[in-house]
Coordinates of C-alpha atoms and ligand atoms in Angstrom, one line a residue:
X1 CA 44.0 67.9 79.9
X2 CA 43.7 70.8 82.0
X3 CA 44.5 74.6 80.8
X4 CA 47.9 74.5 82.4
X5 CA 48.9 71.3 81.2
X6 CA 47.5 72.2 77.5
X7 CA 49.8 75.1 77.4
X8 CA 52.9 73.4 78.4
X9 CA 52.2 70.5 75.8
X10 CA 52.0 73.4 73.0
X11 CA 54.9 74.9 74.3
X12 CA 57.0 71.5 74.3
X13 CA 55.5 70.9 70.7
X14 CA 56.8 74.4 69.5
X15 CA 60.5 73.6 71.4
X16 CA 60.5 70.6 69.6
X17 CA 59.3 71.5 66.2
X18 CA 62.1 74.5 66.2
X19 CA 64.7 72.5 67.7
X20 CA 63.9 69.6 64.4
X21 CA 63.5 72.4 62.1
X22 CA 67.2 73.8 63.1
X23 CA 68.5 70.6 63.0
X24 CA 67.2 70.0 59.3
X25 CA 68.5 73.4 58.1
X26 CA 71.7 72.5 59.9
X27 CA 72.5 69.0 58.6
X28 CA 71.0 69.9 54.7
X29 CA 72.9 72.8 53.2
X30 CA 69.7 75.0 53.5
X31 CA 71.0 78.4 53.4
X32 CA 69.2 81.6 53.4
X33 CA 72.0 83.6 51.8
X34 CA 71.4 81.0 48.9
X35 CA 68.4 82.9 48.4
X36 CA 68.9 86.1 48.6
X37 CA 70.3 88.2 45.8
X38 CA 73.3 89.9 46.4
X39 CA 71.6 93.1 45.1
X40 CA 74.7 95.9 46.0
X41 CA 76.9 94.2 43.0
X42 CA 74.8 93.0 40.7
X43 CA 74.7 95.2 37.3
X44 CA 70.9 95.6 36.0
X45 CA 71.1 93.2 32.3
X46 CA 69.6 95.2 30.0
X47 CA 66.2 93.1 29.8
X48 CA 66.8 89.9 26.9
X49 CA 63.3 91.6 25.5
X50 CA 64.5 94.7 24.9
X51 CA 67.0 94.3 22.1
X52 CA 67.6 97.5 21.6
X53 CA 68.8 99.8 24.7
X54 CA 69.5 103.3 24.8
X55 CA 73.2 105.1 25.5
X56 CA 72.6 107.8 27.4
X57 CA 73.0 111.0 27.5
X58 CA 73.1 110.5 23.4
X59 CA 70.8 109.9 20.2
X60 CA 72.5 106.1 20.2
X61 CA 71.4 103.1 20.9
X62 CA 73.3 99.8 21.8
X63 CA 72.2 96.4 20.8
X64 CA 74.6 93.5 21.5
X65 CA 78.2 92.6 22.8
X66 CA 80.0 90.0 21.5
X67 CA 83.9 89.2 21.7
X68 CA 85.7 89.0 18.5
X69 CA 88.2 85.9 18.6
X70 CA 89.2 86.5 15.2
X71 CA 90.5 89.9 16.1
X72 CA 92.4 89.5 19.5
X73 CA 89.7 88.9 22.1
X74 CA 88.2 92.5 21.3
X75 CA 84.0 93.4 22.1
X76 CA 82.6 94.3 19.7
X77 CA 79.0 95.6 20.2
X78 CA 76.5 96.2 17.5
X79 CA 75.1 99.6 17.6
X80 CA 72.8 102.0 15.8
X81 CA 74.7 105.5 15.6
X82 CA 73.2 108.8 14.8
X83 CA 75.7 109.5 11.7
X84 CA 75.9 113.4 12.3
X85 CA 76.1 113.1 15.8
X86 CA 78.9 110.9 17.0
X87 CA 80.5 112.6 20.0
X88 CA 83.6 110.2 22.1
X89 CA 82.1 107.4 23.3
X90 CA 83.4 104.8 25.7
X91 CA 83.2 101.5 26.6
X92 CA 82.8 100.3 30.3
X93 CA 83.7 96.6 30.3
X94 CA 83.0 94.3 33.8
X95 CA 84.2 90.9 34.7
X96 CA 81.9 89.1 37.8
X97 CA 83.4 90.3 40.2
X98 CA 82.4 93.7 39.0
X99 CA 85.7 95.0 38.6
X100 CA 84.8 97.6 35.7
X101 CA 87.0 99.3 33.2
X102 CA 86.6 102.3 30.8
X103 CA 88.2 102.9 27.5
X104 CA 87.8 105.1 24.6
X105 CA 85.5 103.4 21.6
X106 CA 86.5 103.0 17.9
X107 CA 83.1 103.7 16.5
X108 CA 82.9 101.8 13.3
X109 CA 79.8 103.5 10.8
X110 CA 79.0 100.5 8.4
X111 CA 79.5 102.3 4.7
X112 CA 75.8 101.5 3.4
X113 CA 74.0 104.1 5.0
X114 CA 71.5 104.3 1.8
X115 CA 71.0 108.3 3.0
X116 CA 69.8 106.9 6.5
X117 CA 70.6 109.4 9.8
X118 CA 71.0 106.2 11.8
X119 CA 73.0 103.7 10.5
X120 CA 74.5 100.0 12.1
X121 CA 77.6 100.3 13.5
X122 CA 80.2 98.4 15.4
X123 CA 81.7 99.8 18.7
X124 CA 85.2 98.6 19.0
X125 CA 86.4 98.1 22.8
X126 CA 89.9 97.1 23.0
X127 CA 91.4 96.9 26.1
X128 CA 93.3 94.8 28.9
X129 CA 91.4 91.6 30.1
X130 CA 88.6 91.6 28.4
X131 CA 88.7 88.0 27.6
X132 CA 87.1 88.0 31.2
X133 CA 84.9 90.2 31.1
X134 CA 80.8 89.6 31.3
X135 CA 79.3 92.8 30.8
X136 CA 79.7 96.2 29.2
X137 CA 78.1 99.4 28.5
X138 CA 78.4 102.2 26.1
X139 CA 79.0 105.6 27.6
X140 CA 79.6 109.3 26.6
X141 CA 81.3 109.7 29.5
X142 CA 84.9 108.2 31.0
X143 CA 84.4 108.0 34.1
X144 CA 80.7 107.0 34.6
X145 CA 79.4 104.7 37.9
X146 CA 76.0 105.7 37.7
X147 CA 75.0 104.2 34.4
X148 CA 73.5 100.8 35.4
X149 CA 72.1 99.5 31.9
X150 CA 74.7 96.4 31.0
X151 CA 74.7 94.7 27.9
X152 CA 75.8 91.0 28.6
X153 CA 78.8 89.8 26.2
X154 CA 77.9 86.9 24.1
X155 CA 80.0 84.4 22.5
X156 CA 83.0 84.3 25.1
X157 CA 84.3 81.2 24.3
X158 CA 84.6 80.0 20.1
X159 CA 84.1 76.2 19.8
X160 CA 84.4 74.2 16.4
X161 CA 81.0 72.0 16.7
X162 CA 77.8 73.6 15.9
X163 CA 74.0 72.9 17.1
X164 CA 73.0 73.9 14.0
X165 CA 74.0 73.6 10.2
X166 CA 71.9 75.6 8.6
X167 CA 70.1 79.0 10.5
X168 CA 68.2 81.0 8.6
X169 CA 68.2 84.9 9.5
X170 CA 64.6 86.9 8.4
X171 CA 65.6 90.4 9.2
X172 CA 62.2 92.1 9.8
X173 CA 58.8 91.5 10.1
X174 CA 56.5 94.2 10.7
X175 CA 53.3 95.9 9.6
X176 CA 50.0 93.5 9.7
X177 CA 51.8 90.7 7.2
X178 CA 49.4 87.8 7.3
X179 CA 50.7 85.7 4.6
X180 CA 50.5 82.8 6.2
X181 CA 50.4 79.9 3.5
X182 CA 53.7 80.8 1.9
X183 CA 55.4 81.3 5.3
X184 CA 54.0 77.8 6.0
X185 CA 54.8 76.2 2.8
X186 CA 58.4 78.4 2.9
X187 CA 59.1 76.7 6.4
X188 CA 58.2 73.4 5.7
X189 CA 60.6 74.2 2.2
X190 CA 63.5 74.9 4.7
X191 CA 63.4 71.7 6.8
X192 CA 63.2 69.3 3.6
X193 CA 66.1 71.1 2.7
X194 CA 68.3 70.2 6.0
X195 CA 67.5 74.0 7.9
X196 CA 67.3 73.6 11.8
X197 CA 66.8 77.2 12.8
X198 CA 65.3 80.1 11.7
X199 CA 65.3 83.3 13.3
X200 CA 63.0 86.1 12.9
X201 CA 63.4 89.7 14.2
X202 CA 59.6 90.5 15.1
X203 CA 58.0 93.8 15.4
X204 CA 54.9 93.1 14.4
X205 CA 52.6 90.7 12.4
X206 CA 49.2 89.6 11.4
X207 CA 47.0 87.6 13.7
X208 CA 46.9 84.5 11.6
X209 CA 50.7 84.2 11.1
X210 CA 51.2 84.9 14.8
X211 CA 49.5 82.0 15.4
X212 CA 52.0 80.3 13.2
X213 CA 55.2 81.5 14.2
X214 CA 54.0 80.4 18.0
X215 CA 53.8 77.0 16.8
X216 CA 57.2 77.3 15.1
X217 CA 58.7 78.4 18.4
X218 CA 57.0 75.9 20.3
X219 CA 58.1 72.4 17.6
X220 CA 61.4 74.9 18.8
X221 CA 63.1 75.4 14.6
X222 CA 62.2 78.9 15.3
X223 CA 63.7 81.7 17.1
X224 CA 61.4 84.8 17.6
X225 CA 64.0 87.8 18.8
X226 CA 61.6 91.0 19.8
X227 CA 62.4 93.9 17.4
X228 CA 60.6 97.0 18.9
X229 CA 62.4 99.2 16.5
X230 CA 59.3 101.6 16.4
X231 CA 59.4 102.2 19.6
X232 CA 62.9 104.2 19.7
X233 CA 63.0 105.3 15.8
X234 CA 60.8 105.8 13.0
X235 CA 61.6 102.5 10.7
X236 CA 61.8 103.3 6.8
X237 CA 59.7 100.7 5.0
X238 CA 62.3 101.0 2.5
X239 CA 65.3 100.6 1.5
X240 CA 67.0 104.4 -0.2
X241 CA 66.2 107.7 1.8
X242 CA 65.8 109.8 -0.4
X243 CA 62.7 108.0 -1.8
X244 CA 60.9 106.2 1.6
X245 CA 62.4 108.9 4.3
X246 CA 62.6 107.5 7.7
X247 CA 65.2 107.3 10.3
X248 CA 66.8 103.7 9.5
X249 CA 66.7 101.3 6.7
X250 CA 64.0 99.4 6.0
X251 CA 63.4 98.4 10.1
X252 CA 66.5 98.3 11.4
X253 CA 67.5 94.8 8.8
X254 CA 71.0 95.9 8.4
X255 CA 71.2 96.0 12.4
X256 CA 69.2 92.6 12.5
X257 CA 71.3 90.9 9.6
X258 CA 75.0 92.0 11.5
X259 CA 73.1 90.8 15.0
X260 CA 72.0 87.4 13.6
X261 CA 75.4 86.0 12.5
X262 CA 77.2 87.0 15.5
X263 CA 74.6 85.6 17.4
X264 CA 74.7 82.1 15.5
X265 CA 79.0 82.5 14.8
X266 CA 79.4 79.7 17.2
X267 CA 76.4 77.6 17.0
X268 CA 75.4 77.2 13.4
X269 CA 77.9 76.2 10.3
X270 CA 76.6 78.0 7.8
X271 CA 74.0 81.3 7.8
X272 CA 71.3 82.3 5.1
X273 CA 70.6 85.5 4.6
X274 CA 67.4 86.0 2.9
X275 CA 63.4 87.4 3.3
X276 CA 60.8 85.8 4.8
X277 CA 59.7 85.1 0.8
X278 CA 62.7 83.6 -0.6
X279 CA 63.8 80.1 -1.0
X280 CA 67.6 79.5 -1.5
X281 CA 66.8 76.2 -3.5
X282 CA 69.3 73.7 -4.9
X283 CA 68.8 72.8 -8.2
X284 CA 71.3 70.1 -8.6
X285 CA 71.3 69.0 -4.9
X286 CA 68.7 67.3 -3.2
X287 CA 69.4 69.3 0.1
X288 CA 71.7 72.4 1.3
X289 CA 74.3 70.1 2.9
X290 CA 75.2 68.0 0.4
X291 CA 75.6 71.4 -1.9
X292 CA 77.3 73.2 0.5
X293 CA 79.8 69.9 0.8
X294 CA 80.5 70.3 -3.2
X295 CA 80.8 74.1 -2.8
X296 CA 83.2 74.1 -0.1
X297 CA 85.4 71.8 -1.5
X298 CA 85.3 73.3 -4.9
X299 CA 86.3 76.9 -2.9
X300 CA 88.0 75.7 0.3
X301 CA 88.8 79.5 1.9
X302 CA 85.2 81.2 0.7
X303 CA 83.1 82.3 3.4
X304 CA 80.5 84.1 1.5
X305 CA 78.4 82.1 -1.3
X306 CA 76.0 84.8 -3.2
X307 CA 73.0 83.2 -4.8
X308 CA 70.9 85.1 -7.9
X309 CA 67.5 85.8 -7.0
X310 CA 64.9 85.1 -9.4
X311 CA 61.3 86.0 -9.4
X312 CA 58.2 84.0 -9.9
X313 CA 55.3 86.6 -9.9
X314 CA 52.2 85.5 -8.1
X315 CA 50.3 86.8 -10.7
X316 CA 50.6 83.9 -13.2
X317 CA 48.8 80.5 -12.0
X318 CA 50.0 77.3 -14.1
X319 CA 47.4 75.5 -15.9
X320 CA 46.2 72.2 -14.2
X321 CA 45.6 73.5 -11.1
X322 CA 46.4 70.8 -9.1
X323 CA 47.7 72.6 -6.1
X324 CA 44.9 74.7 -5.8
X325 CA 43.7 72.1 -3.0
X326 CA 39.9 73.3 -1.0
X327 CA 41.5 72.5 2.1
X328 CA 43.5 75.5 1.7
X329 CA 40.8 78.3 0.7
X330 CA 40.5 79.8 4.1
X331 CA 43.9 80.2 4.4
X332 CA 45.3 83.5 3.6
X333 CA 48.1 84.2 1.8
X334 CA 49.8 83.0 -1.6
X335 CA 49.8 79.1 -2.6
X336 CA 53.9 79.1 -4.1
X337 CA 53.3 75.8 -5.9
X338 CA 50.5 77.6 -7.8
X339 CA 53.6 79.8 -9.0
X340 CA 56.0 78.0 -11.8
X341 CA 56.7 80.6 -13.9
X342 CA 59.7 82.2 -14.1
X343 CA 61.4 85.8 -14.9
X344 CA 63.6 86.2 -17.5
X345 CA 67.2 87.9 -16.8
X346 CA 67.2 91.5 -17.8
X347 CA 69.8 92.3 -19.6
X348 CA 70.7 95.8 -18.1
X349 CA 69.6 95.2 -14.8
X350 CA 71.0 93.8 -11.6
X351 CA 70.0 90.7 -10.2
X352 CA 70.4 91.2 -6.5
X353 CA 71.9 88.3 -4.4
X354 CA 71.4 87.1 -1.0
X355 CA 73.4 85.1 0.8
X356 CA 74.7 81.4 2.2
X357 CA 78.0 82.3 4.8
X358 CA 80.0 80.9 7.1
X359 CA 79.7 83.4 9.9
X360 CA 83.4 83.4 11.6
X361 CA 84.4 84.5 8.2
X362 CA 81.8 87.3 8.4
X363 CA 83.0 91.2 10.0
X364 CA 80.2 93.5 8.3
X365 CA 77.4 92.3 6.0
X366 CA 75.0 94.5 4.0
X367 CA 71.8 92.5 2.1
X368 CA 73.3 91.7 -1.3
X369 CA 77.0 91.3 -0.2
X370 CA 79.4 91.6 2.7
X371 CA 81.1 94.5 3.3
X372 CA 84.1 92.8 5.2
X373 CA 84.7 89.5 5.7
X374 CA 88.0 86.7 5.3
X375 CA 88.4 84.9 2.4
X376 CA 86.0 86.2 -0.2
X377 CA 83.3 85.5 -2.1
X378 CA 81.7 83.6 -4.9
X379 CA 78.6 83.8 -7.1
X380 CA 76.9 80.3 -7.7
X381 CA 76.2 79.5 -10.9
X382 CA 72.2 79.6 -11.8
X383 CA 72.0 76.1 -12.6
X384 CA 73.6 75.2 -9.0
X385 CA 71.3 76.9 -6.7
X386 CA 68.9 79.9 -7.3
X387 CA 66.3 81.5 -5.0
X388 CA 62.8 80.9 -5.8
X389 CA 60.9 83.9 -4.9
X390 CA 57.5 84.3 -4.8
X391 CA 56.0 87.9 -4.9
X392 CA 54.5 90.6 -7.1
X393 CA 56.3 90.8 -11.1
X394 CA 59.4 93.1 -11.8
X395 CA 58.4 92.7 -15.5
X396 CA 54.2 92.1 -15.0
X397 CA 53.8 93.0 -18.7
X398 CA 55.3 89.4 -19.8
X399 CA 52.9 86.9 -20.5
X400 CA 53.1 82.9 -20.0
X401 CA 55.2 82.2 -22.8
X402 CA 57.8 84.9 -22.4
X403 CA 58.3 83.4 -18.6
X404 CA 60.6 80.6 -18.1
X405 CA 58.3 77.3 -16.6
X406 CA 60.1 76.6 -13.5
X407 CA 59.3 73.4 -11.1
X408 CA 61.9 72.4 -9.1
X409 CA 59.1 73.4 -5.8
X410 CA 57.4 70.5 -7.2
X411 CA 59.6 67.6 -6.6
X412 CA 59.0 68.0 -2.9
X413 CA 55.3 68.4 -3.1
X414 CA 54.9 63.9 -2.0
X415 CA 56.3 65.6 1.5
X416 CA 55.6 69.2 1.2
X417 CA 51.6 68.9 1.1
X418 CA 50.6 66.5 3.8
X419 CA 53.3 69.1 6.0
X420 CA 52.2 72.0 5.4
X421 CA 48.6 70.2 6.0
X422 CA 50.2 69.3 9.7
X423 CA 51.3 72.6 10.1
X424 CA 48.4 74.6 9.2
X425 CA 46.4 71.7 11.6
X426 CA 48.8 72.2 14.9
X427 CA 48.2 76.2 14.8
X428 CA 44.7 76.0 15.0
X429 CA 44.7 77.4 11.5
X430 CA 42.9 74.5 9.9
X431 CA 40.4 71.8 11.3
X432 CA 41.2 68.2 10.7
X433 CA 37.7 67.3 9.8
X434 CA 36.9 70.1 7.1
Ligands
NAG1 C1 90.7 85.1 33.5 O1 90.0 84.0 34.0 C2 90.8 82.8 34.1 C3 89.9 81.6 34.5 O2 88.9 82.0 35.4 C4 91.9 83.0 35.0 O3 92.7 81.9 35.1 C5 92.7 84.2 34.6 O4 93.7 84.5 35.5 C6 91.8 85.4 34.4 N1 92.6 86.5 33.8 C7 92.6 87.7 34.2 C8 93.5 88.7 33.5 O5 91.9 88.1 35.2
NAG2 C1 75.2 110.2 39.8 O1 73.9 110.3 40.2 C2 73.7 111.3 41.3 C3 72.3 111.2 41.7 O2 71.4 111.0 40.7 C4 74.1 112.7 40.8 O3 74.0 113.6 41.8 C5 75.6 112.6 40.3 O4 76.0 113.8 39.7 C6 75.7 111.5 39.2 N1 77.1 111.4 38.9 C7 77.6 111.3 37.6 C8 79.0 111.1 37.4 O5 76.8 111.4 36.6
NAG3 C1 55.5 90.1 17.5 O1 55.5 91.4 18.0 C2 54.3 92.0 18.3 C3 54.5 93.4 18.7 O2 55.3 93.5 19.9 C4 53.6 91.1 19.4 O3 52.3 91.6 19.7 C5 53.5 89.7 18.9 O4 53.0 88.9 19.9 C6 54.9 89.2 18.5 N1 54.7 87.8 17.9 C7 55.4 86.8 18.3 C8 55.1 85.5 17.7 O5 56.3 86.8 19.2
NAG4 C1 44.9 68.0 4.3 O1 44.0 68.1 5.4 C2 42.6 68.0 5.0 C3 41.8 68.2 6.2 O2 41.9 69.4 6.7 C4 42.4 66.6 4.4 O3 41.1 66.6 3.9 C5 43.4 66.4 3.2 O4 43.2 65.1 2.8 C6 44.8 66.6 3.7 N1 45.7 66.4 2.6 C7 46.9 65.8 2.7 C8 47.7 65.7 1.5 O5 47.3 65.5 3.8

């Protein structure tokens, strides 16, 4: 081939490979536009890892939208408000086409503020249309098209068939806590007992139960939501103001506990509403559903089951040791099965309750009791279903014989043990040959 014929074959080839090329994207339904993001109309989504998102130009912050079915169709979007510093606030409300529109918020302060300056709050946004509508925004101003920080609304359409029967809602974890065996053993609890999801608002743990929780989210029963709290505010690690200070209750779990069953309103029948300690445990029942079948036939309209929280203080070990198993020694954190003995009732003090409910009957919740909700509430008996809960004594001057022996965790251990055991092996936590 000389150099004149060489370039005319390379030209020919290039014809040819352009002309096939074109015909390809031609005949497929290639498209370039496909591709490209319509950038000029699309509203920046406030980022799914940052749960909580500034309204600006004010102290406030916005966490999630939601409509409200049982009220009309209205958004409703979970807020933390700065209590002595509520100016007008307005909601701008979108539908995909971007058509926007702005009305005046009814900014509803939950009423258990505890002392708190920021406190959990629904904005109300009622207005034309919103049944369409995708995204919104909180603003201080009515007539704002520079704010660009959308929340998207959540459960648009209500269905009557759930993923999930049982979701379990932990409200906060934060500080170094690295108390991995009774998180393992509590988990493992849960699924004997029928729980399919559990969701946990994270800002921050210890590097052993990290491990953990990742292989919870990756066997997919848990749901890590990021809870940078500390970040915006300084978190209370307490509950009362006037004795832990702080900016907002205990980490934001009020905010958490109102996010969690909107969040799960149309995808799990019933939500629990306890700590990452507790065990809502049936003591007549061998599993939740098959209480919560009794229950809800016994108290068809109820939405709200409250169940009495007893403590079993890590303090006292039953005798036989049994449970004390070598396999676990490395493994920090408290061994529950170890922990049989019970409280007593005092007779003067309350027994705080947390929570079984059906969300769509839910408005408001605090921790011990909702503060609005459809169809009321009961109080299970103690012989029905109690909450097990492992942790320091209330009364640590009682000895063994003025405790109650308590050992409902051990007719589960034939399945409990070799779990956990699995558990503890998947997270790199324990070695299968030691
Ligand atoms: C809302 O959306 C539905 C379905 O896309 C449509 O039929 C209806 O006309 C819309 N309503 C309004 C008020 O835009
Ligand atoms: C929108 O932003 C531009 C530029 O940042 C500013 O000049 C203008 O005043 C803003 N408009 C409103 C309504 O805030
Ligand atoms: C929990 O949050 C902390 C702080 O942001 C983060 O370092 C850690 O990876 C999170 N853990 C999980 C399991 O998501
Ligand atoms: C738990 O795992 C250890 C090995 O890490 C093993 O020796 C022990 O037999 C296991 N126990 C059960 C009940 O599965």
């Amino acid at each position: 081939m000389d150099k004149s014929t060489f370039k005319k074959f390379i030209a020919l080839s290039c014809t040819i490979t352009i002309i096939f090329t074109l015909i390809l994207a031609y005949t497929s339904d290639f498209s370039l536009s496909k591709y490209m993001i319509p950038f000029y109309n699309v509203p920046k989504m406030a980022d799914a890892l940052n749960s909580i998102t500034p309204i600006k130009d004010s102290e406030h912050f916005m966490v999630s939208a939601f409509i409200d079915h049982r009220l009309d169709g209205v958004i409703r979007v979970i807020s933390i408000i700065k209590r002595n510093n509520l100016q007008p606030l307005y909601c701008v409300y979108c539908n995909t086409e971007n058509d926007c529109k702005t009305v005046q918020a009814d900014v509803q302060i939950h009423s258990d503020n505890f002392g708190f300056p920021f406190h959990v709050s629904d904005v109300i946004c009622k207005g034309k249309h919103m049944e369409n509508s995708t995204h919104v925004l909180i603003s201080t101003k009515d007539s704002d098209n520079n704010n660009t920080e959308y929340l998207p609304i959540k459960n648009r359409v209500s269905t009557n068939t759930f993923k999930f029967d049982f979701t379990i809602c932990i409200s906060s974890l934060f500080g170094k806590y690295n108390n991995v065996l009774q998180f393992a053993q509590t988990m493992e609890m849960y699924k004997l007992l029928g729980v399919q999801h559990v969701v946990i608002y994270n800002t921050s743990c210890g590097p052993d139960l990290e491990k953990l929780l990742k292989h919870y989210e990756t066997e997919g029963i848990l749901e890590i939501v990021s809870w940078p709290i500390d970040k915006f505010l300084n978190p209370s690690p307490g509950w009362n103001f006037q004795e832990h200070k702080g900016d907002i209750h205990y980490y934001g779990q009020l905010v958490t506990l109102n996010e969690c069953i909107y969040r799960h309103m149309y995808q799990s029948r019933y939500v629990l509403l306890n700590d990452i300690d507790e065990i809502i445990m049936p003591y007549k029942h061998t599993n939740l559903l098959s209480l919560m079948k009794d229950l809800q036939s016994a108290h068809p309209s109820v939405g709200v089951f409250r169940i009495e929280n007893h403590i079993f203080p890590k303090t006292q070990f039953e005798d036989s040791g049994k449970f004390k198993r070598a396999e676990w020694n490395n493994i920090p954190g408290v061994n529950i099965m170890e922990h049989i003995y019970r409280e007593p009732d005092r007779k003067y003090v309350y027994n705080p309750a947390k929570m079984i409910v059906n969300p769509r009957k839910v408005q408001q919740t605090s921790v011990h009791s909702t503060l609005k909700e459809f169809g009321g509430s009961y109080n299970v008996p103690f012989d029905v279903c109690r909450i097990v809960h492992v942790r320091d004594p209330l009364q640590g001057h009682l000895t063994k014989d003025q405790l109650f022996v308590d050992k409902r965790l051990w007719d589960f251990e034939q399945e409990l043990i070799p779990n956990v055991n699995q558990t503890l092996i998947f997270s790199g936590l324990l070695r299968p040959w030691s």
